[in-house]
Amino acid sequence: YSAPQGPPMRWQLPHLNAAEAAALLCDGGDSDAWELGEEAFVPLLRLRGRCVEDVATMMLRSMAPGSAQFAAPLRVPARLEQLRGELLEGGVCASKDRVWLYLALCIKRPVLLHELVETFTKCDEGMKEHLVNSIEEALKYIPASEQELLVLAQKATPETERLIIKVLHILVQTSRGKVSLSKEYGTAVTRLYGVTQNPRLLVPVFDLLDRKHLLDFLPAVMQLEVGDVTTAFQQLINSPAPPLSISELLTELHHLNKPTENIVPVKCSMQALNIIFSMRESFDPKVYGIVIQALVEESGQLPTLFMRTVIQVVKEMPRLCDFIVMQILPRLVRQEVWSDDNMWRGFMIVLQHTFSSQSGGAARVLAMLPMSQLEDVLVQHPDWKAQLREFVARQPPGVVAPHVLQLLQ
């Protein structure tokens, strides 16, 4: 096959309206009709070019019901039409096999992909599924920088959404480590999402969305299946120029759930935070320290999942335990963390996990507690009295609150 050097045929541009297509056709007109004489000889160039394309297109269109109406007619010589009939009637090529030749041509001439998309919209559900599963055989050989692939996304409609999602996922895979996809893909998907409201569209281009749209769409993406959420977050983490940093993403995820408001179900936020936590080897763990400090310094109520994240950190990131005990827990005491039962329970879990390794800092935190709370803690953990006594003994006179000394007697 040798891709024709001339302009495309009108039927190869179903995604364009008449005015848009006219600019690409010969003399702005529709000159795609041609004839093939009755002589046995056919010039090799024509046989390897236009003939192959026309036969492949007839085979492709035959996958749709006979009643399907296409945007432009396929004008082929009678001899080719006769050949198509013989192929179909002879059972040489089963219905689902009629796409392979066309996909092979798409590799050499990507503009042909648009006719594949049009045919997809005309097929029944079973054949659509087959085309979705088959298109990778062409796309994995087409450079991700190919302009026609971007046009596919820009011209996508609700009818073609399913196929476009597949195309986007394939492009992400084929471009990884080679070239970065254009931000224009993010713009194109944002437009289609505005129509279909299907957040699965956003997953493969999550790092290509602009910052405002990403923040707007984050709650919808978080409520997808765990695999989709993971893929979306991986796009952000692996992006050389993400619209949102990891620390900003973590902060936004926490902000979605407050004691007085749940923008998304808590279980979705927990899943999202778990996904990022599982990726912590991919970024600097200090990010968690930055996020926790920023959250604890905000005015108003702490996010619902704040203490849950702190617990994860002290359990799995021992290097941050000192920071948590020395900087975060005292701040929580000053904020009277015990006034919220859930936060207080989380606070106590953090103390339990850090007391043995950070006994000095943890004892300092205990000494900051009011009489009632400290008394309850020492009843539950009488073994902590020894470290608290050691801490008190090292303090200058008058520094330790009288009620602490009283409870240690």
mmCIF file of C-alpha atoms in Angstrom:
data_model
loop_
_atom_site.group_PDB
_atom_site.id
_atom_site.type_symbol
_atom_site.label_atom_id
_atom_site.label_comp_id
_atom_site.label_asym_id
_atom_site.label_seq_id
_atom_site.Cartn_x
_atom_site.Cartn_y
_atom_site.Cartn_z
ATOM 1 C CA TYR A 1 0.000 0.000 0.000
ATOM 2 C CA SER A 2 1.212 3.476 -0.928
ATOM 3 C CA ALA A 3 -0.791 6.284 0.607
ATOM 4 C CA PRO A 4 -2.061 8.610 -2.128
ATOM 5 C CA GLN A 5 -0.140 11.876 -2.323
ATOM 6 C CA GLY A 6 -3.158 13.994 -3.239
ATOM 7 C CA PRO A 7 -5.855 15.481 -1.028
ATOM 8 C CA PRO A 8 -8.265 13.183 0.817
ATOM 9 C CA MET A 9 -11.633 12.138 -0.568
ATOM 10 C CA ARG A 10 -14.822 13.705 0.764
ATOM 11 C CA TRP A 11 -15.883 10.426 2.387
ATOM 12 C CA GLN A 12 -12.602 10.419 4.306
ATOM 13 C CA LEU A 13 -13.618 13.637 6.066
ATOM 14 C CA PRO A 14 -16.958 12.821 7.738
ATOM 15 C CA HIS A 15 -15.938 14.888 10.766
ATOM 16 C CA LEU A 16 -15.876 18.105 8.722
ATOM 17 C CA ASN A 17 -18.774 20.137 7.454
ATOM 18 C CA ALA A 18 -18.982 21.105 3.778
ATOM 19 C CA ALA A 19 -17.084 24.371 4.190
ATOM 20 C CA GLU A 20 -14.316 22.805 6.270
ATOM 21 C CA ALA A 21 -13.911 19.898 3.858
ATOM 22 C CA ALA A 22 -13.908 22.117 0.743
ATOM 23 C CA ALA A 23 -10.656 23.739 1.872
ATOM 24 C CA LEU A 24 -8.930 20.341 1.783
ATOM 25 C CA LEU A 25 -10.402 18.930 -1.421
ATOM 26 C CA CYS A 26 -9.086 19.487 -4.926
ATOM 27 C CA ASP A 27 -9.969 23.026 -6.031
ATOM 28 C CA GLY A 28 -12.323 23.189 -3.056
ATOM 29 C CA GLY A 29 -14.658 20.727 -4.818
ATOM 30 C CA ASP A 30 -15.730 17.139 -4.498
ATOM 31 C CA SER A 31 -13.692 15.243 -7.083
ATOM 32 C CA ASP A 32 -13.520 11.809 -5.519
ATOM 33 C CA ALA A 33 -15.320 9.845 -8.263
ATOM 34 C CA TRP A 34 -13.170 7.762 -10.593
ATOM 35 C CA GLU A 35 -13.447 4.950 -13.126
ATOM 36 C CA LEU A 36 -11.661 1.691 -13.648
ATOM 37 C CA GLY A 37 -11.785 0.412 -17.210
ATOM 38 C CA GLU A 38 -12.675 -3.074 -18.239
ATOM 39 C CA GLU A 39 -9.130 -3.899 -19.265
ATOM 40 C CA ALA A 40 -7.385 -6.507 -17.156
ATOM 41 C CA PHE A 41 -4.394 -4.236 -16.511
ATOM 42 C CA VAL A 42 -4.556 -1.794 -13.583
ATOM 43 C CA PRO A 43 -1.640 0.600 -12.984
ATOM 44 C CA LEU A 44 0.330 -0.566 -9.942
ATOM 45 C CA LEU A 45 0.295 2.829 -8.231
ATOM 46 C CA ARG A 46 -3.483 3.017 -8.448
ATOM 47 C CA LEU A 47 -3.864 -0.592 -7.347
ATOM 48 C CA ARG A 48 -1.640 0.045 -4.332
ATOM 49 C CA GLY A 49 -3.311 3.329 -3.472
ATOM 50 C CA ARG A 50 -6.884 4.324 -4.276
ATOM 51 C CA CYS A 51 -8.034 0.786 -5.069
ATOM 52 C CA VAL A 52 -6.867 -0.561 -1.724
ATOM 53 C CA GLU A 53 -8.430 2.346 0.173
ATOM 54 C CA ASP A 54 -11.762 1.949 -1.565
ATOM 55 C CA VAL A 55 -11.931 -1.805 -1.028
ATOM 56 C CA ALA A 56 -10.933 -1.404 2.622
ATOM 57 C CA THR A 57 -13.585 1.262 3.122
ATOM 58 C CA MET A 58 -16.301 -0.843 1.514
ATOM 59 C CA MET A 59 -15.343 -3.714 3.786
ATOM 60 C CA LEU A 60 -15.389 -1.429 6.811
ATOM 61 C CA ARG A 61 -18.796 0.054 5.997
ATOM 62 C CA SER A 62 -20.216 -3.413 5.479
ATOM 63 C CA MET A 63 -19.802 -3.971 9.223
ATOM 64 C CA ALA A 64 -22.694 -1.542 9.780
ATOM 65 C CA PRO A 65 -26.321 -2.462 8.995
ATOM 66 C CA GLY A 66 -27.309 -2.129 5.353
ATOM 67 C CA SER A 67 -29.660 0.719 6.230
ATOM 68 C CA ALA A 68 -26.857 2.879 7.652
ATOM 69 C CA GLN A 69 -26.615 6.354 6.134
ATOM 70 C CA PHE A 70 -23.095 7.782 5.850
ATOM 71 C CA ALA A 71 -22.195 11.456 5.558
ATOM 72 C CA ALA A 72 -20.735 11.075 2.073
ATOM 73 C CA PRO A 73 -21.209 8.365 -0.561
ATOM 74 C CA LEU A 74 -18.323 6.132 -1.506
ATOM 75 C CA ARG A 75 -17.924 6.465 -5.269
ATOM 76 C CA VAL A 76 -16.155 3.397 -6.579
ATOM 77 C CA PRO A 77 -15.924 1.745 -10.006
ATOM 78 C CA ALA A 78 -18.282 -1.119 -10.764
ATOM 79 C CA ARG A 79 -15.375 -3.555 -10.871
ATOM 80 C CA LEU A 80 -14.463 -2.798 -7.247
ATOM 81 C CA GLU A 81 -18.076 -3.057 -6.182
ATOM 82 C CA GLN A 82 -18.187 -6.449 -7.866
ATOM 83 C CA LEU A 83 -15.030 -7.505 -6.011
ATOM 84 C CA ARG A 84 -16.548 -6.438 -2.686
ATOM 85 C CA GLY A 85 -19.660 -8.470 -3.412
ATOM 86 C CA GLU A 86 -17.616 -11.548 -4.212
ATOM 87 C CA LEU A 87 -15.622 -11.199 -0.993
ATOM 88 C CA LEU A 88 -18.715 -10.887 1.159
ATOM 89 C CA GLU A 89 -20.831 -13.514 -0.578
ATOM 90 C CA GLY A 90 -18.019 -16.042 -0.668
ATOM 91 C CA GLY A 91 -17.579 -15.974 3.085
ATOM 92 C CA VAL A 92 -13.913 -15.143 2.641
ATOM 93 C CA CYS A 93 -14.086 -12.401 5.237
ATOM 94 C CA ALA A 94 -16.275 -12.663 8.359
ATOM 95 C CA SER A 95 -17.974 -9.484 9.569
ATOM 96 C CA LYS A 96 -15.586 -8.809 12.428
ATOM 97 C CA ASP A 97 -12.542 -9.399 10.228
ATOM 98 C CA ARG A 98 -13.466 -6.640 7.789
ATOM 99 C CA VAL A 99 -11.802 -3.961 9.902
ATOM 100 C CA TRP A 100 -8.225 -5.261 9.801
ATOM 101 C CA LEU A 101 -7.245 -4.037 6.361
ATOM 102 C CA TYR A 102 -8.670 -0.610 7.110
ATOM 103 C CA LEU A 103 -6.772 -0.396 10.412
ATOM 104 C CA ALA A 104 -3.557 -1.279 8.600
ATOM 105 C CA LEU A 105 -4.147 1.584 6.154
ATOM 106 C CA CYS A 106 -4.803 3.997 9.058
ATOM 107 C CA ILE A 107 -1.229 3.458 10.209
ATOM 108 C CA LYS A 108 0.067 4.809 6.882
ATOM 109 C CA ARG A 109 -2.660 7.432 6.479
ATOM 110 C CA PRO A 110 -4.130 8.535 9.840
ATOM 111 C CA VAL A 111 -6.775 10.745 8.198
ATOM 112 C CA LEU A 112 -8.641 7.491 7.532
ATOM 113 C CA LEU A 113 -9.380 7.178 11.252
ATOM 114 C CA HIS A 114 -12.291 9.587 10.905
ATOM 115 C CA GLU A 115 -14.204 7.204 8.638
ATOM 116 C CA LEU A 116 -13.582 4.447 11.179
ATOM 117 C CA VAL A 117 -15.190 6.651 13.844
ATOM 118 C CA GLU A 118 -18.162 7.385 11.596
ATOM 119 C CA THR A 119 -18.646 3.670 10.932
ATOM 120 C CA PHE A 120 -18.487 3.046 14.682
ATOM 121 C CA THR A 121 -21.513 5.302 15.178
ATOM 122 C CA LYS A 122 -23.521 3.277 12.612
ATOM 123 C CA CYS A 123 -22.809 -0.193 14.044
ATOM 124 C CA ASP A 124 -24.799 -2.249 16.522
ATOM 125 C CA GLU A 125 -23.544 -2.648 20.097
ATOM 126 C CA GLY A 126 -21.653 -5.875 19.471
ATOM 127 C CA MET A 127 -19.762 -4.461 16.516
ATOM 128 C CA LYS A 128 -19.063 -1.207 18.393
ATOM 129 C CA GLU A 129 -17.440 -3.202 21.167
ATOM 130 C CA HIS A 130 -15.338 -5.027 18.576
ATOM 131 C CA LEU A 131 -14.159 -1.744 17.034
ATOM 132 C CA VAL A 132 -13.287 -0.325 20.472
ATOM 133 C CA ASN A 133 -11.198 -3.409 21.203
ATOM 134 C CA SER A 134 -9.584 -3.419 17.749
ATOM 135 C CA ILE A 135 -8.501 0.182 17.245
ATOM 136 C CA GLU A 136 -5.375 -0.298 19.339
ATOM 137 C CA GLU A 137 -3.912 -2.394 16.530
ATOM 138 C CA ALA A 138 -3.549 0.798 14.513
ATOM 139 C CA LEU A 139 -3.018 3.403 17.220
ATOM 140 C CA LYS A 140 -0.019 1.721 18.815
ATOM 141 C CA TYR A 141 1.884 2.282 15.558
ATOM 142 C CA ILE A 142 0.785 5.901 14.995
ATOM 143 C CA PRO A 143 2.943 8.583 16.688
ATOM 144 C CA ALA A 144 1.106 10.256 19.562
ATOM 145 C CA SER A 145 2.070 13.596 18.016
ATOM 146 C CA GLU A 146 -0.076 12.887 14.930
ATOM 147 C CA GLN A 147 -2.440 15.828 14.417
ATOM 148 C CA GLU A 148 -5.344 13.650 13.245
ATOM 149 C CA LEU A 149 -5.451 11.989 16.678
ATOM 150 C CA LEU A 150 -5.983 15.374 18.294
ATOM 151 C CA VAL A 151 -8.696 16.134 15.739
ATOM 152 C CA LEU A 152 -10.445 12.900 16.751
ATOM 153 C CA ALA A 153 -10.664 14.236 20.308
ATOM 154 C CA GLN A 154 -11.661 17.725 19.219
ATOM 155 C CA LYS A 155 -14.482 16.417 17.016
ATOM 156 C CA ALA A 156 -15.706 13.823 19.516
ATOM 157 C CA THR A 157 -19.425 13.636 20.282
ATOM 158 C CA PRO A 158 -21.513 11.761 22.833
ATOM 159 C CA GLU A 159 -21.951 9.039 20.190
ATOM 160 C CA THR A 160 -18.200 8.528 19.846
ATOM 161 C CA GLU A 161 -17.326 9.004 23.521
ATOM 162 C CA ARG A 162 -16.732 5.309 24.198
ATOM 163 C CA LEU A 163 -14.276 5.008 21.346
ATOM 164 C CA ILE A 164 -12.534 8.274 22.255
ATOM 165 C CA ILE A 165 -11.954 7.111 25.846
ATOM 166 C CA LYS A 166 -10.177 4.062 24.439
ATOM 167 C CA VAL A 167 -8.135 6.243 22.072
ATOM 168 C CA LEU A 168 -7.037 8.512 24.917
ATOM 169 C CA HIS A 169 -5.925 5.607 27.106
ATOM 170 C CA ILE A 170 -3.899 4.152 24.233
ATOM 171 C CA LEU A 171 -2.264 7.520 23.546
ATOM 172 C CA VAL A 172 -1.226 7.821 27.174
ATOM 173 C CA GLN A 173 0.440 4.413 26.969
ATOM 174 C CA THR A 174 2.183 4.964 23.629
ATOM 175 C CA SER A 175 3.429 8.448 24.538
ATOM 176 C CA ARG A 176 4.785 7.531 27.987
ATOM 177 C CA GLY A 177 8.495 8.263 28.176
ATOM 178 C CA LYS A 178 8.529 9.648 24.628
ATOM 179 C CA VAL A 179 6.519 12.808 24.116
ATOM 180 C CA SER A 180 4.065 14.733 26.234
ATOM 181 C CA LEU A 181 0.558 14.965 24.885
ATOM 182 C CA SER A 182 -0.611 18.439 23.955
ATOM 183 C CA LYS A 183 -2.647 20.443 26.473
ATOM 184 C CA GLU A 184 -5.161 20.735 23.639
ATOM 185 C CA TYR A 185 -6.308 17.215 24.510
ATOM 186 C CA GLY A 186 -7.329 18.551 27.908
ATOM 187 C CA THR A 187 -9.293 21.339 26.256
ATOM 188 C CA ALA A 188 -11.012 18.921 23.877
ATOM 189 C CA VAL A 189 -11.988 16.520 26.645
ATOM 190 C CA THR A 190 -13.230 19.364 28.846
ATOM 191 C CA ARG A 191 -15.597 20.385 26.041
ATOM 192 C CA LEU A 192 -16.964 16.857 25.623
ATOM 193 C CA TYR A 193 -17.260 16.364 29.391
ATOM 194 C CA GLY A 194 -19.418 19.472 29.489
ATOM 195 C CA VAL A 195 -21.873 17.612 27.263
ATOM 196 C CA THR A 196 -21.720 14.032 28.550
ATOM 197 C CA GLN A 197 -20.724 14.556 32.208
ATOM 198 C CA ASN A 198 -18.869 11.244 32.100
ATOM 199 C CA PRO A 199 -15.835 11.550 34.418
ATOM 200 C CA ARG A 200 -14.166 8.508 32.844
ATOM 201 C CA LEU A 201 -13.298 10.843 29.977
ATOM 202 C CA LEU A 202 -11.117 12.895 32.296
ATOM 203 C CA VAL A 203 -8.960 10.046 33.593
ATOM 204 C CA PRO A 204 -6.372 9.695 30.791
ATOM 205 C CA VAL A 205 -5.936 13.468 30.414
ATOM 206 C CA PHE A 206 -6.136 14.403 34.100
ATOM 207 C CA ASP A 207 -2.718 16.073 33.984
ATOM 208 C CA LEU A 208 -3.650 17.997 30.821
ATOM 209 C CA LEU A 209 -6.634 19.797 32.338
ATOM 210 C CA ASP A 210 -6.181 23.372 33.423
ATOM 211 C CA ARG A 211 -6.036 23.959 37.160
ATOM 212 C CA LYS A 212 -9.552 25.356 37.552
ATOM 213 C CA HIS A 213 -11.204 22.527 35.646
ATOM 214 C CA LEU A 214 -9.169 19.897 37.485
ATOM 215 C CA LEU A 215 -10.358 21.250 40.828
ATOM 216 C CA ASP A 216 -13.939 21.436 39.556
ATOM 217 C CA PHE A 217 -13.854 17.869 38.229
ATOM 218 C CA LEU A 218 -11.921 16.286 41.124
ATOM 219 C CA PRO A 219 -15.027 15.245 43.131
ATOM 220 C CA ALA A 220 -16.496 13.445 40.100
ATOM 221 C CA VAL A 221 -13.247 11.584 39.321
ATOM 222 C CA MET A 222 -12.865 10.518 42.958
ATOM 223 C CA GLN A 223 -16.160 8.645 42.792
ATOM 224 C CA LEU A 224 -15.007 6.383 39.953
ATOM 225 C CA GLU A 225 -13.690 2.840 40.368
ATOM 226 C CA VAL A 226 -10.373 2.505 42.176
ATOM 227 C CA GLY A 227 -8.526 1.668 38.949
ATOM 228 C CA ASP A 228 -9.692 4.850 37.257
ATOM 229 C CA VAL A 229 -8.846 7.035 40.251
ATOM 230 C CA THR A 230 -5.401 5.434 40.432
ATOM 231 C CA THR A 231 -4.750 6.120 36.751
ATOM 232 C CA ALA A 232 -5.851 9.753 37.084
ATOM 233 C CA PHE A 233 -3.563 10.372 40.067
ATOM 234 C CA GLN A 234 -0.666 8.602 38.355
ATOM 235 C CA GLN A 235 -1.046 11.008 35.462
ATOM 236 C CA LEU A 236 -0.604 13.927 37.868
ATOM 237 C CA ILE A 237 2.305 12.421 39.792
ATOM 238 C CA ASN A 238 4.204 11.447 36.633
ATOM 239 C CA SER A 239 3.554 14.698 34.783
ATOM 240 C CA PRO A 240 6.588 16.961 34.246
ATOM 241 C CA ALA A 241 4.344 20.025 34.600
ATOM 242 C CA PRO A 242 1.211 19.083 36.564
ATOM 243 C CA PRO A 243 -1.555 21.668 36.999
ATOM 244 C CA LEU A 244 -1.703 20.678 40.674
ATOM 245 C CA SER A 245 1.182 19.588 42.918
ATOM 246 C CA ILE A 246 0.947 16.530 45.154
ATOM 247 C CA SER A 247 0.730 18.704 48.276
ATOM 248 C CA GLU A 248 -2.064 20.743 46.708
ATOM 249 C CA LEU A 249 -3.902 17.591 45.664
ATOM 250 C CA LEU A 250 -3.682 16.121 49.170
ATOM 251 C CA THR A 251 -4.901 19.372 50.683
ATOM 252 C CA GLU A 252 -7.862 19.534 48.302
ATOM 253 C CA LEU A 253 -8.811 15.929 49.046
ATOM 254 C CA HIS A 254 -8.960 16.697 52.767
ATOM 255 C CA HIS A 255 -11.055 19.805 52.182
ATOM 256 C CA LEU A 256 -13.831 17.751 50.580
ATOM 257 C CA ASN A 257 -14.988 16.431 53.961
ATOM 258 C CA LYS A 258 -15.638 18.571 57.011
ATOM 259 C CA PRO A 259 -17.740 17.646 60.074
ATOM 260 C CA THR A 260 -20.486 19.926 58.770
ATOM 261 C CA GLU A 261 -20.266 19.108 55.036
ATOM 262 C CA ASN A 262 -19.359 16.216 52.732
ATOM 263 C CA ILE A 263 -18.805 17.302 49.140
ATOM 264 C CA VAL A 264 -18.145 13.635 48.291
ATOM 265 C CA PRO A 265 -18.858 10.519 50.387
ATOM 266 C CA VAL A 266 -16.195 9.984 53.027
ATOM 267 C CA LYS A 267 -15.453 6.501 51.671
ATOM 268 C CA CYS A 268 -14.472 8.046 48.314
ATOM 269 C CA SER A 269 -12.061 10.437 50.004
ATOM 270 C CA MET A 270 -10.597 7.588 52.034
ATOM 271 C CA GLN A 271 -10.056 5.595 48.860
ATOM 272 C CA ALA A 272 -8.426 8.559 47.117
ATOM 273 C CA LEU A 273 -6.107 9.268 50.061
ATOM 274 C CA ASN A 274 -5.167 5.580 50.251
ATOM 275 C CA ILE A 275 -4.277 5.598 46.564
ATOM 276 C CA ILE A 276 -1.932 8.550 46.956
ATOM 277 C CA PHE A 277 -0.441 7.046 50.104
ATOM 278 C CA SER A 278 0.341 3.882 48.146
ATOM 279 C CA MET A 279 2.288 6.044 45.675
ATOM 280 C CA ARG A 280 4.399 7.754 48.338
ATOM 281 C CA GLU A 281 7.623 6.244 46.983
ATOM 282 C CA SER A 282 7.091 8.387 43.875
ATOM 283 C CA PHE A 283 7.407 11.720 45.674
ATOM 284 C CA ASP A 284 9.173 13.310 48.638
ATOM 285 C CA PRO A 285 7.539 12.102 51.896
ATOM 286 C CA LYS A 286 8.054 15.595 53.321
ATOM 287 C CA VAL A 287 4.955 16.473 51.313
ATOM 288 C CA TYR A 288 2.873 14.884 54.069
ATOM 289 C CA GLY A 289 4.512 17.070 56.682
ATOM 290 C CA ILE A 290 3.778 20.173 54.619
ATOM 291 C CA VAL A 291 0.139 19.178 54.114
ATOM 292 C CA ILE A 292 -0.502 18.236 57.747
ATOM 293 C CA GLN A 293 1.019 21.485 58.982
ATOM 294 C CA ALA A 294 -0.969 23.547 56.497
ATOM 295 C CA LEU A 295 -4.218 21.846 57.494
ATOM 296 C CA VAL A 296 -3.666 22.217 61.221
ATOM 297 C CA GLU A 297 -2.913 25.927 60.778
ATOM 298 C CA GLU A 298 -6.150 26.632 58.920
ATOM 299 C CA SER A 299 -8.934 28.358 60.789
ATOM 300 C CA GLY A 300 -12.146 26.517 61.532
ATOM 301 C CA GLN A 301 -12.795 22.828 62.020
ATOM 302 C CA LEU A 302 -10.237 20.266 60.997
ATOM 303 C CA PRO A 303 -11.098 18.095 57.971
ATOM 304 C CA THR A 304 -12.847 14.856 58.876
ATOM 305 C CA LEU A 305 -9.958 12.679 57.681
ATOM 306 C CA PHE A 306 -7.144 14.805 59.100
ATOM 307 C CA MET A 307 -6.309 12.532 62.034
ATOM 308 C CA ARG A 308 -6.640 9.463 59.847
ATOM 309 C CA THR A 309 -3.848 10.815 57.654
ATOM 310 C CA VAL A 310 -1.709 11.665 60.682
ATOM 311 C CA ILE A 311 -2.155 8.081 61.927
ATOM 312 C CA GLN A 312 -1.096 6.701 58.538
ATOM 313 C CA VAL A 313 1.995 8.868 58.602
ATOM 314 C CA VAL A 314 3.182 7.874 62.090
ATOM 315 C CA LYS A 315 2.568 4.198 61.302
ATOM 316 C CA GLU A 316 4.281 4.094 57.900
ATOM 317 C CA MET A 317 6.687 7.071 57.861
ATOM 318 C CA PRO A 318 8.795 6.883 61.037
ATOM 319 C CA ARG A 319 11.023 9.747 59.864
ATOM 320 C CA LEU A 320 8.083 12.119 60.308
ATOM 321 C CA CYS A 321 7.158 10.951 63.820
ATOM 322 C CA ASP A 322 9.368 13.531 65.517
ATOM 323 C CA PHE A 323 7.755 16.314 63.484
ATOM 324 C CA ILE A 324 4.257 15.082 64.330
ATOM 325 C CA VAL A 325 4.961 14.819 68.063
ATOM 326 C CA MET A 326 6.905 18.054 68.430
ATOM 327 C CA GLN A 327 4.948 20.302 66.052
ATOM 328 C CA ILE A 328 1.482 18.932 65.320
ATOM 329 C CA LEU A 329 0.282 17.378 68.591
ATOM 330 C CA PRO A 330 1.038 20.489 70.701
ATOM 331 C CA ARG A 331 -0.858 22.573 68.175
ATOM 332 C CA LEU A 332 -3.831 20.211 68.460
ATOM 333 C CA VAL A 333 -3.753 20.516 72.244
ATOM 334 C CA ARG A 334 -3.869 24.306 71.961
ATOM 335 C CA GLN A 335 -6.875 23.865 69.680
ATOM 336 C CA GLU A 336 -8.570 21.709 72.336
ATOM 337 C CA VAL A 337 -8.674 18.586 70.175
ATOM 338 C CA TRP A 338 -10.629 16.748 72.900
ATOM 339 C CA SER A 339 -13.727 18.797 72.059
ATOM 340 C CA ASP A 340 -14.240 16.543 69.012
ATOM 341 C CA ASP A 341 -14.589 12.884 69.979
ATOM 342 C CA ASN A 342 -13.313 11.534 66.648
ATOM 343 C CA MET A 343 -10.285 13.830 66.604
ATOM 344 C CA TRP A 344 -9.518 12.981 70.223
ATOM 345 C CA ARG A 345 -9.598 9.257 69.502
ATOM 346 C CA GLY A 346 -7.224 9.804 66.593
ATOM 347 C CA PHE A 347 -4.988 11.960 68.774
ATOM 348 C CA MET A 348 -4.727 9.154 71.322
ATOM 349 C CA ILE A 349 -3.891 6.591 68.642
ATOM 350 C CA VAL A 350 -1.054 8.823 67.429
ATOM 351 C CA LEU A 351 0.274 9.120 70.995
ATOM 352 C CA GLN A 352 0.173 5.340 71.427
ATOM 353 C CA HIS A 353 2.159 4.796 68.219
ATOM 354 C CA THR A 354 4.784 7.402 69.054
ATOM 355 C CA PHE A 355 5.198 7.145 72.847
ATOM 356 C CA SER A 356 7.890 4.483 72.820
ATOM 357 C CA SER A 357 10.047 6.135 70.148
ATOM 358 C CA GLN A 358 9.306 9.760 71.055
ATOM 359 C CA SER A 359 8.770 9.483 74.824
ATOM 360 C CA GLY A 360 10.252 12.895 75.605
ATOM 361 C CA GLY A 361 8.131 14.746 73.093
ATOM 362 C CA ALA A 362 5.045 12.700 73.925
ATOM 363 C CA ALA A 363 5.475 13.416 77.644
ATOM 364 C CA ARG A 364 5.702 17.121 76.824
ATOM 365 C CA VAL A 365 2.355 16.806 75.022
ATOM 366 C CA LEU A 366 0.817 15.057 78.046
ATOM 367 C CA ALA A 367 1.983 17.860 80.306
ATOM 368 C CA MET A 368 0.055 20.332 78.166
ATOM 369 C CA LEU A 369 -3.280 18.566 78.689
ATOM 370 C CA PRO A 370 -5.890 19.945 81.101
ATOM 371 C CA MET A 371 -6.599 18.154 84.383
ATOM 372 C CA SER A 372 -9.599 16.115 83.213
ATOM 373 C CA GLN A 373 -8.055 14.893 79.963
ATOM 374 C CA LEU A 374 -4.665 14.083 81.510
ATOM 375 C CA GLU A 375 -6.323 12.141 84.316
ATOM 376 C CA ASP A 376 -8.289 10.035 81.807
ATOM 377 C CA VAL A 377 -5.167 9.370 79.744
ATOM 378 C CA LEU A 378 -3.119 8.231 82.751
ATOM 379 C CA VAL A 379 -5.941 5.938 83.866
ATOM 380 C CA GLN A 380 -5.925 4.293 80.445
ATOM 381 C CA HIS A 381 -2.104 4.272 80.197
ATOM 382 C CA PRO A 382 -0.614 4.124 83.706
ATOM 383 C CA ASP A 383 2.725 3.050 82.223
ATOM 384 C CA TRP A 384 3.110 6.535 80.733
ATOM 385 C CA LYS A 385 3.535 8.052 84.189
ATOM 386 C CA ALA A 386 7.206 7.073 84.336
ATOM 387 C CA GLN A 387 8.125 9.048 81.201
ATOM 388 C CA LEU A 388 5.977 11.945 82.340
ATOM 389 C CA ARG A 389 7.775 12.018 85.703
ATOM 390 C CA GLU A 390 11.144 12.040 83.946
ATOM 391 C CA PHE A 391 10.030 14.935 81.772
ATOM 392 C CA VAL A 392 8.698 16.919 84.746
ATOM 393 C CA ALA A 393 11.901 16.333 86.707
ATOM 394 C CA ARG A 394 13.945 17.969 83.943
ATOM 395 C CA GLN A 395 11.833 21.138 83.878
ATOM 396 C CA PRO A 396 12.682 24.306 85.812
ATOM 397 C CA PRO A 397 10.455 25.102 88.816
ATOM 398 C CA GLY A 398 7.154 26.742 87.924
ATOM 399 C CA VAL A 399 7.119 25.538 84.298
ATOM 400 C CA VAL A 400 4.938 22.470 84.816
ATOM 401 C CA ALA A 401 1.252 23.091 85.600
ATOM 402 C CA PRO A 402 0.289 22.277 89.216
ATOM 403 C CA HIS A 403 -2.371 19.745 88.193
ATOM 404 C CA VAL A 404 0.303 17.651 86.436
ATOM 405 C CA LEU A 405 2.378 17.498 89.597
ATOM 406 C CA GLN A 406 -0.737 16.636 91.577
ATOM 407 C CA LEU A 407 -1.644 13.695 89.302
ATOM 408 C CA LEU A 408 1.892 12.326 89.539
ATOM 409 C CA GLN A 409 1.867 12.153 93.329
#
